[in-house]
């Protein structure tokens, strides 16, 4: 059983389209992180959310932490080919606990 | 944040040999971890590298196969022993809780080591 369900696992869209990636769980997380990984590189941290209902923006990326801290979403507006990569959500259930990863979303943005 | 380097960045090894991967951080950190990422997959935690004591391994990973050292707060090594083709993967180290920000659970990752076993 996957503790953090990430969807969709694959997404192929055209440049300029919007998209949303979801990360869901039945468990509460004390914090949740989103990473982006390009081929041949390690995951790069995009954002950490810690407060229920929190919304953070990073240029065209909007991250939301659910009110109950059980789910999160990443929304990309007007996707560009440079957004292509593997997006990973990862959460910590208790402060000091292990980082639990979702399955990842492989995003391809075609020009 | 922390800047993390790994050596080697990639290697091709023969079956039955071993590969040692080094992870160096530019600042002292409390926690260091080793992960495996198989092609197209998410990350699986191998172990937590503990400074001055034996690493803490996750279910399915054992010290004989994945010996880990952590002699200080900025450096760790992971050895993958008795290699088989099933060990072909990307191995990543990560760190958490820099001395500048000891309370955060945020992890920062190295660039990874791509291992191919023939």
CSV table of C-alpha atoms in Angstrom, one decimal:
chain,number,residue,atom,x,y,z
A,1,UNK,CA,0.0,0.0,0.0
A,2,UNK,CA,1.4,3.4,-1.0
A,3,UNK,CA,1.2,5.9,1.8
A,4,UNK,CA,1.3,8.8,-0.6
A,5,UNK,CA,-0.7,8.4,-3.8
A,6,UNK,CA,0.5,10.7,-6.5
A,7,UNK,CA,-1.4,11.2,-9.8
A,8,UNK,CA,-1.2,11.2,-12.6
A,9,UNK,CA,1.9,9.1,-13.1
A,10,UNK,CA,2.4,10.3,-16.6
A,11,UNK,CA,1.3,13.5,-18.3
A,12,UNK,CA,2.1,14.7,-21.8
A,13,UNK,CA,0.8,18.1,-22.8
A,14,UNK,CA,1.3,20.9,-25.2
A,15,UNK,CA,3.2,24.1,-24.4
A,16,UNK,CA,0.8,26.7,-22.9
A,17,UNK,CA,-1.6,24.2,-21.3
A,18,UNK,CA,-2.3,24.1,-17.6
A,19,UNK,CA,-1.9,21.0,-15.4
A,20,UNK,CA,-2.4,19.8,-11.8
A,21,UNK,CA,-0.6,17.0,-10.0
A,22,UNK,CA,-2.1,15.5,-6.9
A,23,UNK,CA,-0.7,13.9,-3.9
A,24,UNK,CA,-3.1,12.2,-1.5
A,25,UNK,CA,-3.0,10.2,1.7
A,26,UNK,CA,-5.2,9.0,4.4
A,27,UNK,CA,-2.5,10.0,6.9
A,28,UNK,CA,-1.7,13.4,8.3
A,29,UNK,CA,1.7,14.9,7.4
A,30,UNK,CA,3.6,17.5,9.5
A,31,UNK,CA,5.2,18.8,6.3
A,32,UNK,CA,5.2,18.0,2.6
A,33,UNK,CA,7.8,18.8,0.0
A,34,UNK,CA,7.7,19.0,-3.8
A,35,UNK,CA,10.8,18.1,-5.9
A,36,UNK,CA,11.6,18.3,-9.6
A,37,UNK,CA,14.1,15.9,-11.0
A,38,UNK,CA,15.6,16.1,-14.5
A,39,UNK,CA,17.3,13.1,-16.1
A,40,UNK,CA,20.8,12.5,-14.7
A,41,UNK,CA,20.3,14.8,-11.8
A,42,UNK,CA,19.1,14.5,-8.2
A,43,UNK,CA,15.7,15.9,-7.0
A,44,UNK,CA,15.7,19.6,-6.6
A,45,UNK,CA,13.5,21.0,-3.8
A,46,UNK,CA,10.8,23.3,-5.1
A,47,UNK,CA,8.8,24.0,-1.9
A,48,UNK,CA,8.0,22.9,1.6
A,49,UNK,CA,4.5,23.4,3.0
A,50,UNK,CA,3.8,22.9,6.7
A,51,UNK,CA,0.5,24.7,7.5
A,52,UNK,CA,-2.9,23.3,6.6
A,53,UNK,CA,-4.5,25.3,3.8
A,54,UNK,CA,-1.2,26.9,2.9
A,55,UNK,CA,-0.7,28.1,-0.6
A,56,UNK,CA,2.7,28.9,-2.0
A,57,UNK,CA,3.6,30.3,-5.4
A,58,UNK,CA,6.8,29.9,-7.4
A,59,UNK,CA,6.4,31.9,-10.6
A,60,UNK,CA,4.0,29.7,-12.7
A,61,UNK,CA,3.8,27.0,-10.1
A,62,UNK,CA,1.2,27.0,-7.3
A,63,UNK,CA,1.4,24.6,-4.4
A,64,UNK,CA,-1.4,23.9,-2.0
A,65,UNK,CA,-1.4,21.9,1.3
A,66,UNK,CA,-4.9,20.6,2.2
A,67,UNK,CA,-6.6,21.9,5.3
A,68,UNK,CA,-6.3,18.6,7.0
A,69,UNK,CA,-2.7,18.2,5.9
A,70,UNK,CA,-3.5,14.9,4.2
A,71,UNK,CA,-3.1,16.0,0.6
A,72,UNK,CA,-1.3,18.5,-1.6
A,73,UNK,CA,-1.5,19.7,-5.2
A,74,UNK,CA,0.9,21.3,-7.7
A,75,UNK,CA,-0.6,23.5,-10.4
A,76,UNK,CA,1.4,24.7,-13.4
A,77,UNK,CA,0.0,27.5,-15.5
A,78,UNK,CA,1.0,27.9,-19.1
A,79,UNK,CA,3.5,25.0,-19.1
A,80,UNK,CA,6.7,25.3,-21.0
A,81,UNK,CA,9.1,22.7,-22.4
A,82,UNK,CA,11.5,23.6,-19.6
A,83,UNK,CA,9.0,22.3,-17.1
A,84,UNK,CA,9.6,18.7,-18.4
A,85,UNK,CA,10.8,16.4,-15.7
A,86,UNK,CA,9.8,14.1,-12.9
A,87,UNK,CA,7.8,15.7,-10.1
A,88,UNK,CA,7.9,14.1,-6.7
A,89,UNK,CA,5.9,14.8,-3.6
A,90,UNK,CA,7.3,13.7,-0.3
A,91,UNK,CA,6.0,14.0,3.2
A,92,UNK,CA,7.0,13.6,6.8
A,93,UNK,CA,4.3,12.3,9.2
A,94,UNK,CA,6.0,13.3,12.4
A,95,UNK,CA,8.7,15.9,12.8
A,96,UNK,CA,12.0,14.0,12.7
A,97,UNK,CA,10.4,11.1,10.9
A,98,UNK,CA,11.3,9.6,7.6
A,99,UNK,CA,10.5,11.2,4.3
A,100,UNK,CA,7.9,9.3,2.4
A,101,UNK,CA,7.8,9.6,-1.4
A,102,UNK,CA,4.9,9.4,-3.8
A,103,UNK,CA,5.3,7.5,-7.0
A,104,UNK,CA,6.2,10.5,-9.0
A,105,UNK,CA,4.7,12.3,-12.1
A,106,UNK,CA,6.6,12.2,-15.3
A,107,UNK,CA,5.7,15.4,-17.1
A,108,UNK,CA,6.5,16.0,-20.8
A,109,UNK,CA,5.7,19.4,-22.3
A,110,UNK,CA,5.9,19.5,-26.0
A,111,UNK,CA,6.6,22.7,-27.9
B,1,UNK,CA,20.2,24.8,2.0
B,2,UNK,CA,23.3,22.7,1.5
B,3,UNK,CA,25.4,21.9,-1.5
B,4,UNK,CA,26.0,18.2,-1.9
B,5,UNK,CA,28.5,16.4,-4.2
B,6,UNK,CA,28.7,12.7,-5.0
B,7,UNK,CA,31.5,10.7,-6.5
B,8,UNK,CA,31.5,9.0,-8.9
B,9,UNK,CA,28.7,10.5,-11.0
B,10,UNK,CA,28.4,7.2,-12.9
B,11,UNK,CA,30.2,3.9,-13.2
B,12,UNK,CA,29.9,0.6,-15.0
B,13,UNK,CA,30.9,-2.4,-12.9
B,14,UNK,CA,31.3,-6.1,-13.4
B,15,UNK,CA,29.2,-8.6,-11.6
B,16,UNK,CA,30.6,-9.7,-8.2
B,17,UNK,CA,32.7,-6.5,-7.6
B,18,UNK,CA,31.8,-3.6,-5.3
B,19,UNK,CA,31.4,0.1,-5.7
B,20,UNK,CA,31.9,2.8,-3.1
B,21,UNK,CA,30.0,6.1,-3.5
B,22,UNK,CA,31.1,9.2,-1.6
B,23,UNK,CA,28.9,12.0,-0.5
B,24,UNK,CA,30.3,15.3,0.6
B,25,UNK,CA,28.3,18.3,2.0
B,26,UNK,CA,29.6,21.9,2.2
B,27,UNK,CA,28.3,22.4,5.7
B,28,UNK,CA,27.7,20.3,8.8
B,29,UNK,CA,24.4,18.4,8.9
B,30,UNK,CA,22.7,16.3,11.5
B,31,UNK,CA,21.1,13.7,9.2
B,32,UNK,CA,22.4,12.0,6.1
B,33,UNK,CA,20.5,9.4,4.1
B,34,UNK,CA,21.1,7.0,1.2
B,35,UNK,CA,18.4,6.3,-1.4
B,36,UNK,CA,18.0,4.1,-4.4
B,37,UNK,CA,16.1,5.1,-7.5
B,38,UNK,CA,15.4,2.5,-10.2
B,39,UNK,CA,14.8,3.8,-13.7
B,40,UNK,CA,11.6,5.7,-14.0
B,41,UNK,CA,10.7,5.1,-10.4
B,42,UNK,CA,10.5,7.1,-7.2
B,43,UNK,CA,13.0,7.0,-4.4
B,44,UNK,CA,13.4,4.2,-1.9
B,45,UNK,CA,15.3,4.8,1.4
B,46,UNK,CA,18.2,2.4,2.0
B,47,UNK,CA,19.4,3.7,5.3
B,48,UNK,CA,20.1,6.6,7.6
B,49,UNK,CA,23.8,7.2,8.0
B,50,UNK,CA,24.6,7.8,11.7
B,51,UNK,CA,27.7,9.7,12.6
B,52,UNK,CA,30.0,7.6,14.8
B,53,UNK,CA,27.7,4.6,14.9
B,54,UNK,CA,26.2,1.9,12.7
B,55,UNK,CA,23.7,3.0,10.0
B,56,UNK,CA,20.0,2.3,10.4
B,57,UNK,CA,18.7,0.2,7.6
B,58,UNK,CA,15.3,0.0,6.1
B,59,UNK,CA,13.4,-3.3,5.6
B,60,UNK,CA,14.9,-5.2,2.7
B,61,UNK,CA,18.4,-3.6,3.0
B,62,UNK,CA,21.2,-5.2,5.0
B,63,UNK,CA,24.6,-4.0,6.2
B,64,UNK,CA,26.5,-6.8,4.4
B,65,UNK,CA,25.2,-5.7,1.0
B,66,UNK,CA,25.2,-1.9,1.7
B,67,UNK,CA,27.9,-1.0,4.2
B,68,UNK,CA,27.8,2.7,5.1
B,69,UNK,CA,30.3,4.9,6.9
B,70,UNK,CA,29.8,8.4,8.3
B,71,UNK,CA,33.0,9.5,10.0
B,72,UNK,CA,31.9,13.2,10.5
B,73,UNK,CA,29.1,15.6,10.0
B,74,UNK,CA,29.9,16.4,6.3
B,75,UNK,CA,30.9,13.1,4.7
B,76,UNK,CA,29.4,9.6,4.2
B,77,UNK,CA,30.1,6.6,1.9
B,78,UNK,CA,27.8,3.9,0.6
B,79,UNK,CA,29.3,0.6,-0.7
B,80,UNK,CA,27.2,-1.6,-2.9
B,81,UNK,CA,28.8,-5.1,-2.5
B,82,UNK,CA,28.8,-8.2,-4.6
B,83,UNK,CA,27.2,-6.5,-7.5
B,84,UNK,CA,24.5,-8.1,-9.7
B,85,UNK,CA,22.6,-6.6,-12.6
B,86,UNK,CA,19.7,-6.0,-10.3
B,87,UNK,CA,21.8,-3.4,-8.5
B,88,UNK,CA,21.8,-1.2,-11.6
B,89,UNK,CA,20.2,2.0,-10.3
B,90,UNK,CA,20.8,5.6,-9.3
B,91,UNK,CA,22.0,6.0,-5.8
B,92,UNK,CA,21.4,9.3,-4.1
B,93,UNK,CA,22.5,10.8,-0.8
B,94,UNK,CA,20.5,13.4,0.9
B,95,UNK,CA,20.9,15.6,4.0
B,96,UNK,CA,18.6,17.2,6.5
B,97,UNK,CA,18.9,19.7,9.4
B,98,UNK,CA,21.9,21.9,8.7
B,99,UNK,CA,23.3,23.6,11.7
B,100,UNK,CA,21.9,26.9,10.3
B,101,UNK,CA,18.4,25.4,10.3
B,102,UNK,CA,18.3,22.5,12.7
B,103,UNK,CA,14.5,22.3,13.0
B,104,UNK,CA,13.5,21.6,9.4
B,105,UNK,CA,12.6,18.2,8.0
B,106,UNK,CA,13.4,19.4,4.5
B,107,UNK,CA,15.9,17.1,2.7
B,108,UNK,CA,18.4,18.2,0.0
B,109,UNK,CA,19.7,15.7,-2.5
B,110,UNK,CA,23.0,15.1,-4.2
B,111,UNK,CA,23.2,14.7,-8.0
B,112,UNK,CA,23.2,10.9,-7.8
B,113,UNK,CA,25.5,8.1,-8.9
B,114,UNK,CA,24.3,6.1,-11.9
B,115,UNK,CA,25.5,2.5,-11.5
B,116,UNK,CA,25.3,0.0,-14.3
B,117,UNK,CA,26.3,-3.6,-13.5
B,118,UNK,CA,27.2,-5.9,-16.4
